[in-house]
Amino acid sequence: MINVAIDGPVGAGKSSVARECAKRLGIIYVDTGALYRSCALFCVRNNVDISPENEQAVSELLNSKLDLSIKLEDGTQHVIVNGEDVSDEIRTLEISKAASAVSALPSVRAFLLGMQRDIASKNSVIMDGRDIGTVILPNADIKIFITARPEIRAKRRYDELAAKGSDVTLGEVLVEVNRRDFNDMNRKEAPLKQAPDAILLDTSDLDFEQTVSGVTDLIRDLGKI
Ligand code: DC
């Protein structure tokens, strides 16, 4: 069993790197951002305002009506909300904003904590998010904090959205990336930060293959896999 924690800001390349490393190592990749996005989508669909003042209503809605689970298909994670696969619906800019807001609510983080720990206790995983090394898996076998300069992260996120046909501009994405980083780093509850024992990896000047082989080597060097 091995638990790998990967954290970092928006667009640092965490998810694509973690997914590819997990594939090469034959272990499970868990995208925890998708869980926050699913909670956000559920609130939006139920017209429940996501704000600290309305936390109780959000918490009641999630605890009483949301059945959230993860399904793996060919190594790809799908998120299932009350029986419906919402993996595509959670990838819009609207849900990105809502996810950042919902993730600041302590009751939402508590709601998702057990689920994340449960998966990691039963499987060898690479789990990516914002607080995996600091809160969810403090005893992970290895922690990696992946980052890159904001303009580079915005461009990567923009390319992803554009490839899906979105008509947002690079400028809009940069504003959104900076705003979300600010929220994620400055919230009271489990803010985005590098764990003291995490390895820092700046991917600004690395291509995808260099990053993936670097991370895969770090994990293999542990000798557990
Ligand atoms: O990684 P992502 O962009 O899909 O994450 C969406 C939002 O969820 C992000 O703004 C911060 C939040 N999040 C979090 O607070 N903790 C995590 N472990 C993962 C995501």
mmCIF file of C-alpha atoms and ligand atoms in Angstrom:
data_model
loop_
_atom_site.group_PDB
_atom_site.id
_atom_site.type_symbol
_atom_site.label_atom_id
_atom_site.label_comp_id
_atom_site.label_asym_id
_atom_site.label_seq_id
_atom_site.Cartn_x
_atom_site.Cartn_y
_atom_site.Cartn_z
ATOM 1 C CA MET A 1 0.000 0.000 0.000
ATOM 2 C CA ILE A 2 1.201 3.444 -0.849
ATOM 3 C CA ASN A 3 -0.406 6.856 -0.339
ATOM 4 C CA VAL A 4 0.870 9.761 -2.414
ATOM 5 C CA ALA A 5 -0.347 13.299 -1.637
ATOM 6 C CA ILE A 6 -0.192 15.928 -4.361
ATOM 7 C CA ASP A 7 -1.263 19.493 -3.664
ATOM 8 C CA GLY A 8 -0.936 22.809 -5.437
ATOM 9 C CA PRO A 9 -2.775 25.786 -6.927
ATOM 10 C CA VAL A 10 -5.151 25.941 -9.901
ATOM 11 C CA GLY A 11 -3.663 24.866 -13.234
ATOM 12 C CA ALA A 12 -0.303 23.696 -11.889
ATOM 13 C CA GLY A 13 -0.841 20.484 -13.820
ATOM 14 C CA LYS A 14 -1.565 18.379 -10.723
ATOM 15 C CA SER A 15 -4.473 16.384 -12.120
ATOM 16 C CA SER A 16 -3.015 15.452 -15.490
ATOM 17 C CA VAL A 17 0.345 14.630 -13.927
ATOM 18 C CA ALA A 18 -1.200 12.627 -11.072
ATOM 19 C CA ARG A 19 -3.485 10.729 -13.473
ATOM 20 C CA GLU A 20 -0.612 9.747 -15.775
ATOM 21 C CA CYS A 21 1.720 8.790 -12.894
ATOM 22 C CA ALA A 22 -0.998 6.612 -11.344
ATOM 23 C CA LYS A 23 -1.504 4.898 -14.704
ATOM 24 C CA ARG A 24 2.208 4.170 -15.080
ATOM 25 C CA LEU A 25 2.440 2.876 -11.511
ATOM 26 C CA GLY A 26 -0.783 0.859 -11.717
ATOM 27 C CA ILE A 27 -2.442 2.575 -8.755
ATOM 28 C CA ILE A 28 -5.619 4.633 -8.316
ATOM 29 C CA TYR A 29 -5.812 8.356 -8.981
ATOM 30 C CA VAL A 30 -8.260 10.335 -6.843
ATOM 31 C CA ASP A 31 -9.169 13.872 -7.913
ATOM 32 C CA THR A 32 -10.563 15.465 -4.746
ATOM 33 C CA GLY A 33 -11.382 18.753 -6.509
ATOM 34 C CA ALA A 34 -14.107 16.823 -8.337
ATOM 35 C CA LEU A 35 -15.748 16.089 -4.973
ATOM 36 C CA TYR A 36 -15.914 19.797 -4.060
ATOM 37 C CA ARG A 37 -17.144 20.551 -7.574
ATOM 38 C CA SER A 38 -19.902 17.939 -7.192
ATOM 39 C CA CYS A 39 -21.055 19.494 -3.902
ATOM 40 C CA ALA A 40 -21.046 22.909 -5.598
ATOM 41 C CA LEU A 41 -23.056 21.621 -8.570
ATOM 42 C CA PHE A 42 -25.599 20.090 -6.212
ATOM 43 C CA CYS A 43 -26.041 23.411 -4.369
ATOM 44 C CA VAL A 44 -26.368 25.339 -7.653
ATOM 45 C CA ARG A 45 -28.942 22.895 -8.997
ATOM 46 C CA ASN A 46 -30.932 23.153 -5.782
ATOM 47 C CA ASN A 47 -30.715 26.957 -5.744
ATOM 48 C CA VAL A 48 -28.989 26.977 -2.379
ATOM 49 C CA ASP A 49 -26.833 30.063 -1.941
ATOM 50 C CA ILE A 50 -23.182 29.189 -1.210
ATOM 51 C CA SER A 51 -21.989 31.689 1.385
ATOM 52 C CA PRO A 52 -20.673 31.505 4.945
ATOM 53 C CA GLU A 53 -23.967 33.027 6.182
ATOM 54 C CA ASN A 54 -25.886 30.189 4.572
ATOM 55 C CA GLU A 55 -23.586 27.385 5.677
ATOM 56 C CA GLN A 56 -26.253 25.616 7.678
ATOM 57 C CA ALA A 57 -28.571 25.293 4.680
ATOM 58 C CA VAL A 58 -25.693 24.043 2.515
ATOM 59 C CA SER A 59 -24.729 21.504 5.144
ATOM 60 C CA GLU A 60 -28.327 20.307 5.602
ATOM 61 C CA LEU A 61 -28.783 19.926 1.855
ATOM 62 C CA LEU A 62 -25.584 17.892 1.431
ATOM 63 C CA ASN A 63 -26.150 15.714 4.477
ATOM 64 C CA SER A 64 -29.784 14.977 3.787
ATOM 65 C CA LYS A 65 -30.031 14.830 0.002
ATOM 66 C CA LEU A 66 -26.636 14.249 -1.607
ATOM 67 C CA ASP A 67 -25.477 10.732 -2.394
ATOM 68 C CA LEU A 68 -21.944 11.228 -3.753
ATOM 69 C CA SER A 69 -19.652 8.482 -4.968
ATOM 70 C CA ILE A 70 -16.668 7.834 -7.194
ATOM 71 C CA LYS A 71 -16.588 5.244 -9.949
ATOM 72 C CA LEU A 72 -13.443 4.172 -11.800
ATOM 73 C CA GLU A 73 -13.663 3.329 -15.487
ATOM 74 C CA ASP A 74 -10.388 2.345 -17.191
ATOM 75 C CA GLY A 75 -8.512 4.235 -14.494
ATOM 76 C CA THR A 76 -10.573 7.386 -15.080
ATOM 77 C CA GLN A 77 -12.495 8.777 -12.143
ATOM 78 C CA HIS A 78 -16.176 9.575 -12.595
ATOM 79 C CA VAL A 79 -18.198 11.394 -9.961
ATOM 80 C CA ILE A 80 -21.738 10.214 -9.393
ATOM 81 C CA VAL A 81 -24.343 12.496 -7.815
ATOM 82 C CA ASN A 82 -27.542 10.704 -6.843
ATOM 83 C CA GLY A 83 -27.009 8.141 -9.593
ATOM 84 C CA GLU A 84 -26.054 10.637 -12.313
ATOM 85 C CA ASP A 85 -22.542 10.875 -13.791
ATOM 86 C CA VAL A 86 -21.749 14.615 -13.540
ATOM 87 C CA SER A 87 -18.061 14.387 -14.525
ATOM 88 C CA ASP A 88 -18.513 16.792 -17.458
ATOM 89 C CA GLU A 89 -21.029 19.177 -15.846
ATOM 90 C CA ILE A 90 -18.603 20.039 -13.021
ATOM 91 C CA ARG A 91 -15.934 21.423 -15.388
ATOM 92 C CA THR A 92 -17.464 24.833 -16.184
ATOM 93 C CA LEU A 93 -16.136 28.191 -14.987
ATOM 94 C CA GLU A 94 -19.372 28.722 -13.008
ATOM 95 C CA ILE A 95 -18.840 25.506 -11.057
ATOM 96 C CA SER A 96 -15.127 26.290 -10.555
ATOM 97 C CA LYS A 97 -16.137 29.485 -8.760
ATOM 98 C CA ALA A 98 -18.871 27.749 -6.782
ATOM 99 C CA ALA A 99 -16.451 24.950 -5.807
ATOM 100 C CA SER A 100 -13.957 27.445 -4.410
ATOM 101 C CA ALA A 101 -16.773 29.022 -2.358
ATOM 102 C CA VAL A 102 -18.184 25.722 -1.119
ATOM 103 C CA SER A 103 -14.712 24.441 -0.200
ATOM 104 C CA ALA A 104 -14.295 27.319 2.277
ATOM 105 C CA LEU A 105 -17.161 25.977 4.416
ATOM 106 C CA PRO A 106 -15.889 23.817 7.314
ATOM 107 C CA SER A 107 -18.972 21.581 7.265
ATOM 108 C CA VAL A 108 -18.383 20.741 3.599
ATOM 109 C CA ARG A 109 -14.754 19.848 4.284
ATOM 110 C CA ALA A 110 -15.885 17.661 7.185
ATOM 111 C CA PHE A 111 -18.502 16.046 4.927
ATOM 112 C CA LEU A 112 -15.797 15.005 2.414
ATOM 113 C CA LEU A 113 -12.989 14.161 4.846
ATOM 114 C CA GLY A 114 -14.124 10.644 5.760
ATOM 115 C CA MET A 115 -14.754 9.707 2.150
ATOM 116 C CA GLN A 116 -11.234 10.705 1.098
ATOM 117 C CA ARG A 117 -9.528 8.949 4.021
ATOM 118 C CA ASP A 118 -11.613 5.852 3.481
ATOM 119 C CA ILE A 119 -10.496 5.497 -0.160
ATOM 120 C CA ALA A 120 -6.832 6.034 0.795
ATOM 121 C CA SER A 121 -6.991 3.485 3.618
ATOM 122 C CA LYS A 122 -8.218 0.751 1.288
ATOM 123 C CA ASN A 123 -6.205 1.444 -1.871
ATOM 124 C CA SER A 124 -2.804 2.528 -3.109
ATOM 125 C CA VAL A 125 -3.579 6.025 -4.329
ATOM 126 C CA ILE A 126 -2.249 9.242 -5.727
ATOM 127 C CA MET A 127 -4.648 11.809 -4.318
ATOM 128 C CA ASP A 128 -4.584 15.402 -5.496
ATOM 129 C CA GLY A 129 -6.127 18.515 -3.986
ATOM 130 C CA ARG A 130 -5.254 21.447 -1.745
ATOM 131 C CA ASP A 131 -5.010 19.928 1.746
ATOM 132 C CA ILE A 132 -4.099 16.300 1.097
ATOM 133 C CA GLY A 133 -0.608 16.540 2.617
ATOM 134 C CA THR A 134 -1.630 18.898 5.401
ATOM 135 C CA VAL A 135 -5.031 17.548 6.546
ATOM 136 C CA ILE A 136 -6.388 14.498 4.721
ATOM 137 C CA LEU A 137 -3.289 12.261 4.615
ATOM 138 C CA PRO A 138 -0.762 13.770 7.040
ATOM 139 C CA ASN A 139 1.055 10.403 7.106
ATOM 140 C CA ALA A 140 1.257 9.985 3.334
ATOM 141 C CA ASP A 141 4.330 8.074 2.135
ATOM 142 C CA ILE A 142 5.303 11.054 0.004
ATOM 143 C CA LYS A 143 3.957 14.589 -0.430
ATOM 144 C CA ILE A 144 4.563 16.674 -3.520
ATOM 145 C CA PHE A 145 3.544 20.320 -3.898
ATOM 146 C CA ILE A 146 3.258 21.161 -7.584
ATOM 147 C CA THR A 147 3.194 24.764 -8.703
ATOM 148 C CA ALA A 148 3.986 27.057 -11.661
ATOM 149 C CA ARG A 149 3.928 30.787 -12.380
ATOM 150 C CA PRO A 150 0.359 32.243 -12.524
ATOM 151 C CA GLU A 151 0.523 33.231 -16.249
ATOM 152 C CA ILE A 152 1.569 29.718 -17.156
ATOM 153 C CA ARG A 153 -1.152 28.157 -15.033
ATOM 154 C CA ALA A 154 -3.780 30.457 -16.563
ATOM 155 C CA LYS A 155 -2.627 29.550 -20.078
ATOM 156 C CA ARG A 156 -2.880 25.821 -19.315
ATOM 157 C CA ARG A 157 -6.378 26.223 -17.869
ATOM 158 C CA TYR A 158 -7.370 28.418 -20.835
ATOM 159 C CA ASP A 159 -6.138 25.787 -23.326
ATOM 160 C CA GLU A 160 -8.186 23.124 -21.520
ATOM 161 C CA LEU A 161 -11.355 25.246 -21.590
ATOM 162 C CA ALA A 162 -10.809 26.342 -25.209
ATOM 163 C CA ALA A 163 -10.342 22.716 -26.278
ATOM 164 C CA LYS A 164 -13.800 22.046 -24.857
ATOM 165 C CA GLY A 165 -15.279 24.855 -26.947
ATOM 166 C CA SER A 166 -15.528 27.511 -24.222
ATOM 167 C CA ASP A 167 -15.253 31.105 -25.484
ATOM 168 C CA VAL A 168 -13.591 32.605 -22.388
ATOM 169 C CA THR A 169 -10.537 34.809 -22.924
ATOM 170 C CA LEU A 170 -7.063 34.225 -21.490
ATOM 171 C CA GLY A 171 -7.445 37.454 -19.476
ATOM 172 C CA GLU A 172 -10.677 36.222 -17.875
ATOM 173 C CA VAL A 173 -9.041 32.930 -16.964
ATOM 174 C CA LEU A 174 -6.023 34.706 -15.407
ATOM 175 C CA VAL A 175 -8.329 36.835 -13.236
ATOM 176 C CA GLU A 176 -10.238 33.718 -12.198
ATOM 177 C CA VAL A 177 -7.060 31.737 -11.433
ATOM 178 C CA ASN A 178 -5.694 34.539 -9.245
ATOM 179 C CA ARG A 179 -9.025 34.996 -7.480
ATOM 180 C CA ARG A 180 -9.373 31.275 -6.751
ATOM 181 C CA ASP A 181 -5.767 30.986 -5.521
ATOM 182 C CA PHE A 182 -6.382 33.919 -3.202
ATOM 183 C CA ASN A 183 -9.562 32.315 -1.810
ATOM 184 C CA ASP A 184 -7.991 28.874 -1.481
ATOM 185 C CA MET A 185 -4.861 30.192 0.269
ATOM 186 C CA ASN A 186 -6.615 32.621 2.577
ATOM 187 C CA ARG A 187 -9.584 30.649 3.828
ATOM 188 C CA LYS A 188 -9.564 29.771 7.529
ATOM 189 C CA GLU A 189 -10.273 26.090 7.107
ATOM 190 C CA ALA A 190 -7.525 23.893 5.599
ATOM 191 C CA PRO A 191 -6.035 26.598 3.353
ATOM 192 C CA LEU A 192 -3.897 25.675 0.380
ATOM 193 C CA LYS A 193 -0.324 25.463 1.620
ATOM 194 C CA GLN A 194 2.740 23.342 1.223
ATOM 195 C CA ALA A 195 3.150 20.768 4.003
ATOM 196 C CA PRO A 196 6.526 21.216 5.747
ATOM 197 C CA ASP A 197 7.592 17.739 4.610
ATOM 198 C CA ALA A 198 6.402 18.122 1.000
ATOM 199 C CA ILE A 199 8.736 18.237 -1.981
ATOM 200 C CA LEU A 200 8.259 21.447 -3.998
ATOM 201 C CA LEU A 201 8.075 21.009 -7.764
ATOM 202 C CA ASP A 202 7.818 24.095 -10.007
ATOM 203 C CA THR A 203 6.671 22.944 -13.446
ATOM 204 C CA SER A 204 6.861 26.384 -15.150
ATOM 205 C CA ASP A 205 9.795 25.344 -17.304
ATOM 206 C CA LEU A 206 9.140 21.613 -17.471
ATOM 207 C CA ASP A 207 7.078 19.852 -20.100
ATOM 208 C CA PHE A 208 4.488 17.219 -19.262
ATOM 209 C CA GLU A 209 6.774 14.229 -19.821
ATOM 210 C CA GLN A 210 9.576 15.716 -17.700
ATOM 211 C CA THR A 211 7.127 16.360 -14.871
ATOM 212 C CA VAL A 212 5.510 12.932 -15.065
ATOM 213 C CA SER A 213 8.792 11.024 -15.160
ATOM 214 C CA GLY A 214 10.199 13.175 -12.331
ATOM 215 C CA VAL A 215 7.198 12.460 -10.094
ATOM 216 C CA THR A 216 7.068 8.769 -11.052
ATOM 217 C CA ASP A 217 10.764 8.393 -10.180
ATOM 218 C CA LEU A 218 10.255 10.087 -6.805
ATOM 219 C CA ILE A 219 7.493 7.596 -5.999
ATOM 220 C CA ARG A 220 9.397 4.546 -7.293
ATOM 221 C CA ASP A 221 12.463 5.613 -5.269
ATOM 222 C CA LEU A 222 10.479 4.933 -2.112
ATOM 223 C CA GLY A 223 10.841 1.251 -2.966
ATOM 224 C CA LYS A 224 7.232 0.428 -2.109
ATOM 225 C CA ILE A 225 6.009 -0.043 -5.648
HETATM 226 O O1 DC B 1 -8.705 21.173 -8.244
HETATM 227 P P1 DC B 1 -9.998 21.855 -8.674
HETATM 228 O O2 DC B 1 -9.809 23.099 -9.461
HETATM 229 O O3 DC B 1 -10.914 20.882 -9.372
HETATM 230 O O4 DC B 1 -10.724 22.255 -7.288
HETATM 231 C C1 DC B 1 -11.915 22.981 -7.239
HETATM 232 C C2 DC B 1 -11.967 23.800 -5.941
HETATM 233 O O5 DC B 1 -12.095 22.912 -4.828
HETATM 234 C C3 DC B 1 -10.728 24.635 -5.665
HETATM 235 O O6 DC B 1 -10.959 26.012 -5.912
HETATM 236 C C4 DC B 1 -10.406 24.439 -4.213
HETATM 237 C C5 DC B 1 -11.266 23.305 -3.763
HETATM 238 N N1 DC B 1 -10.508 22.153 -3.280
HETATM 239 C C6 DC B 1 -10.164 22.141 -1.954
HETATM 240 O O7 DC B 1 -10.438 23.103 -1.238
HETATM 241 N N2 DC B 1 -9.539 21.057 -1.425
HETATM 242 C C7 DC B 1 -9.219 20.004 -2.201
HETATM 243 N N3 DC B 1 -8.618 18.943 -1.651
HETATM 244 C C8 DC B 1 -9.520 20.020 -3.578
HETATM 245 C C9 DC B 1 -10.162 21.135 -4.095
#
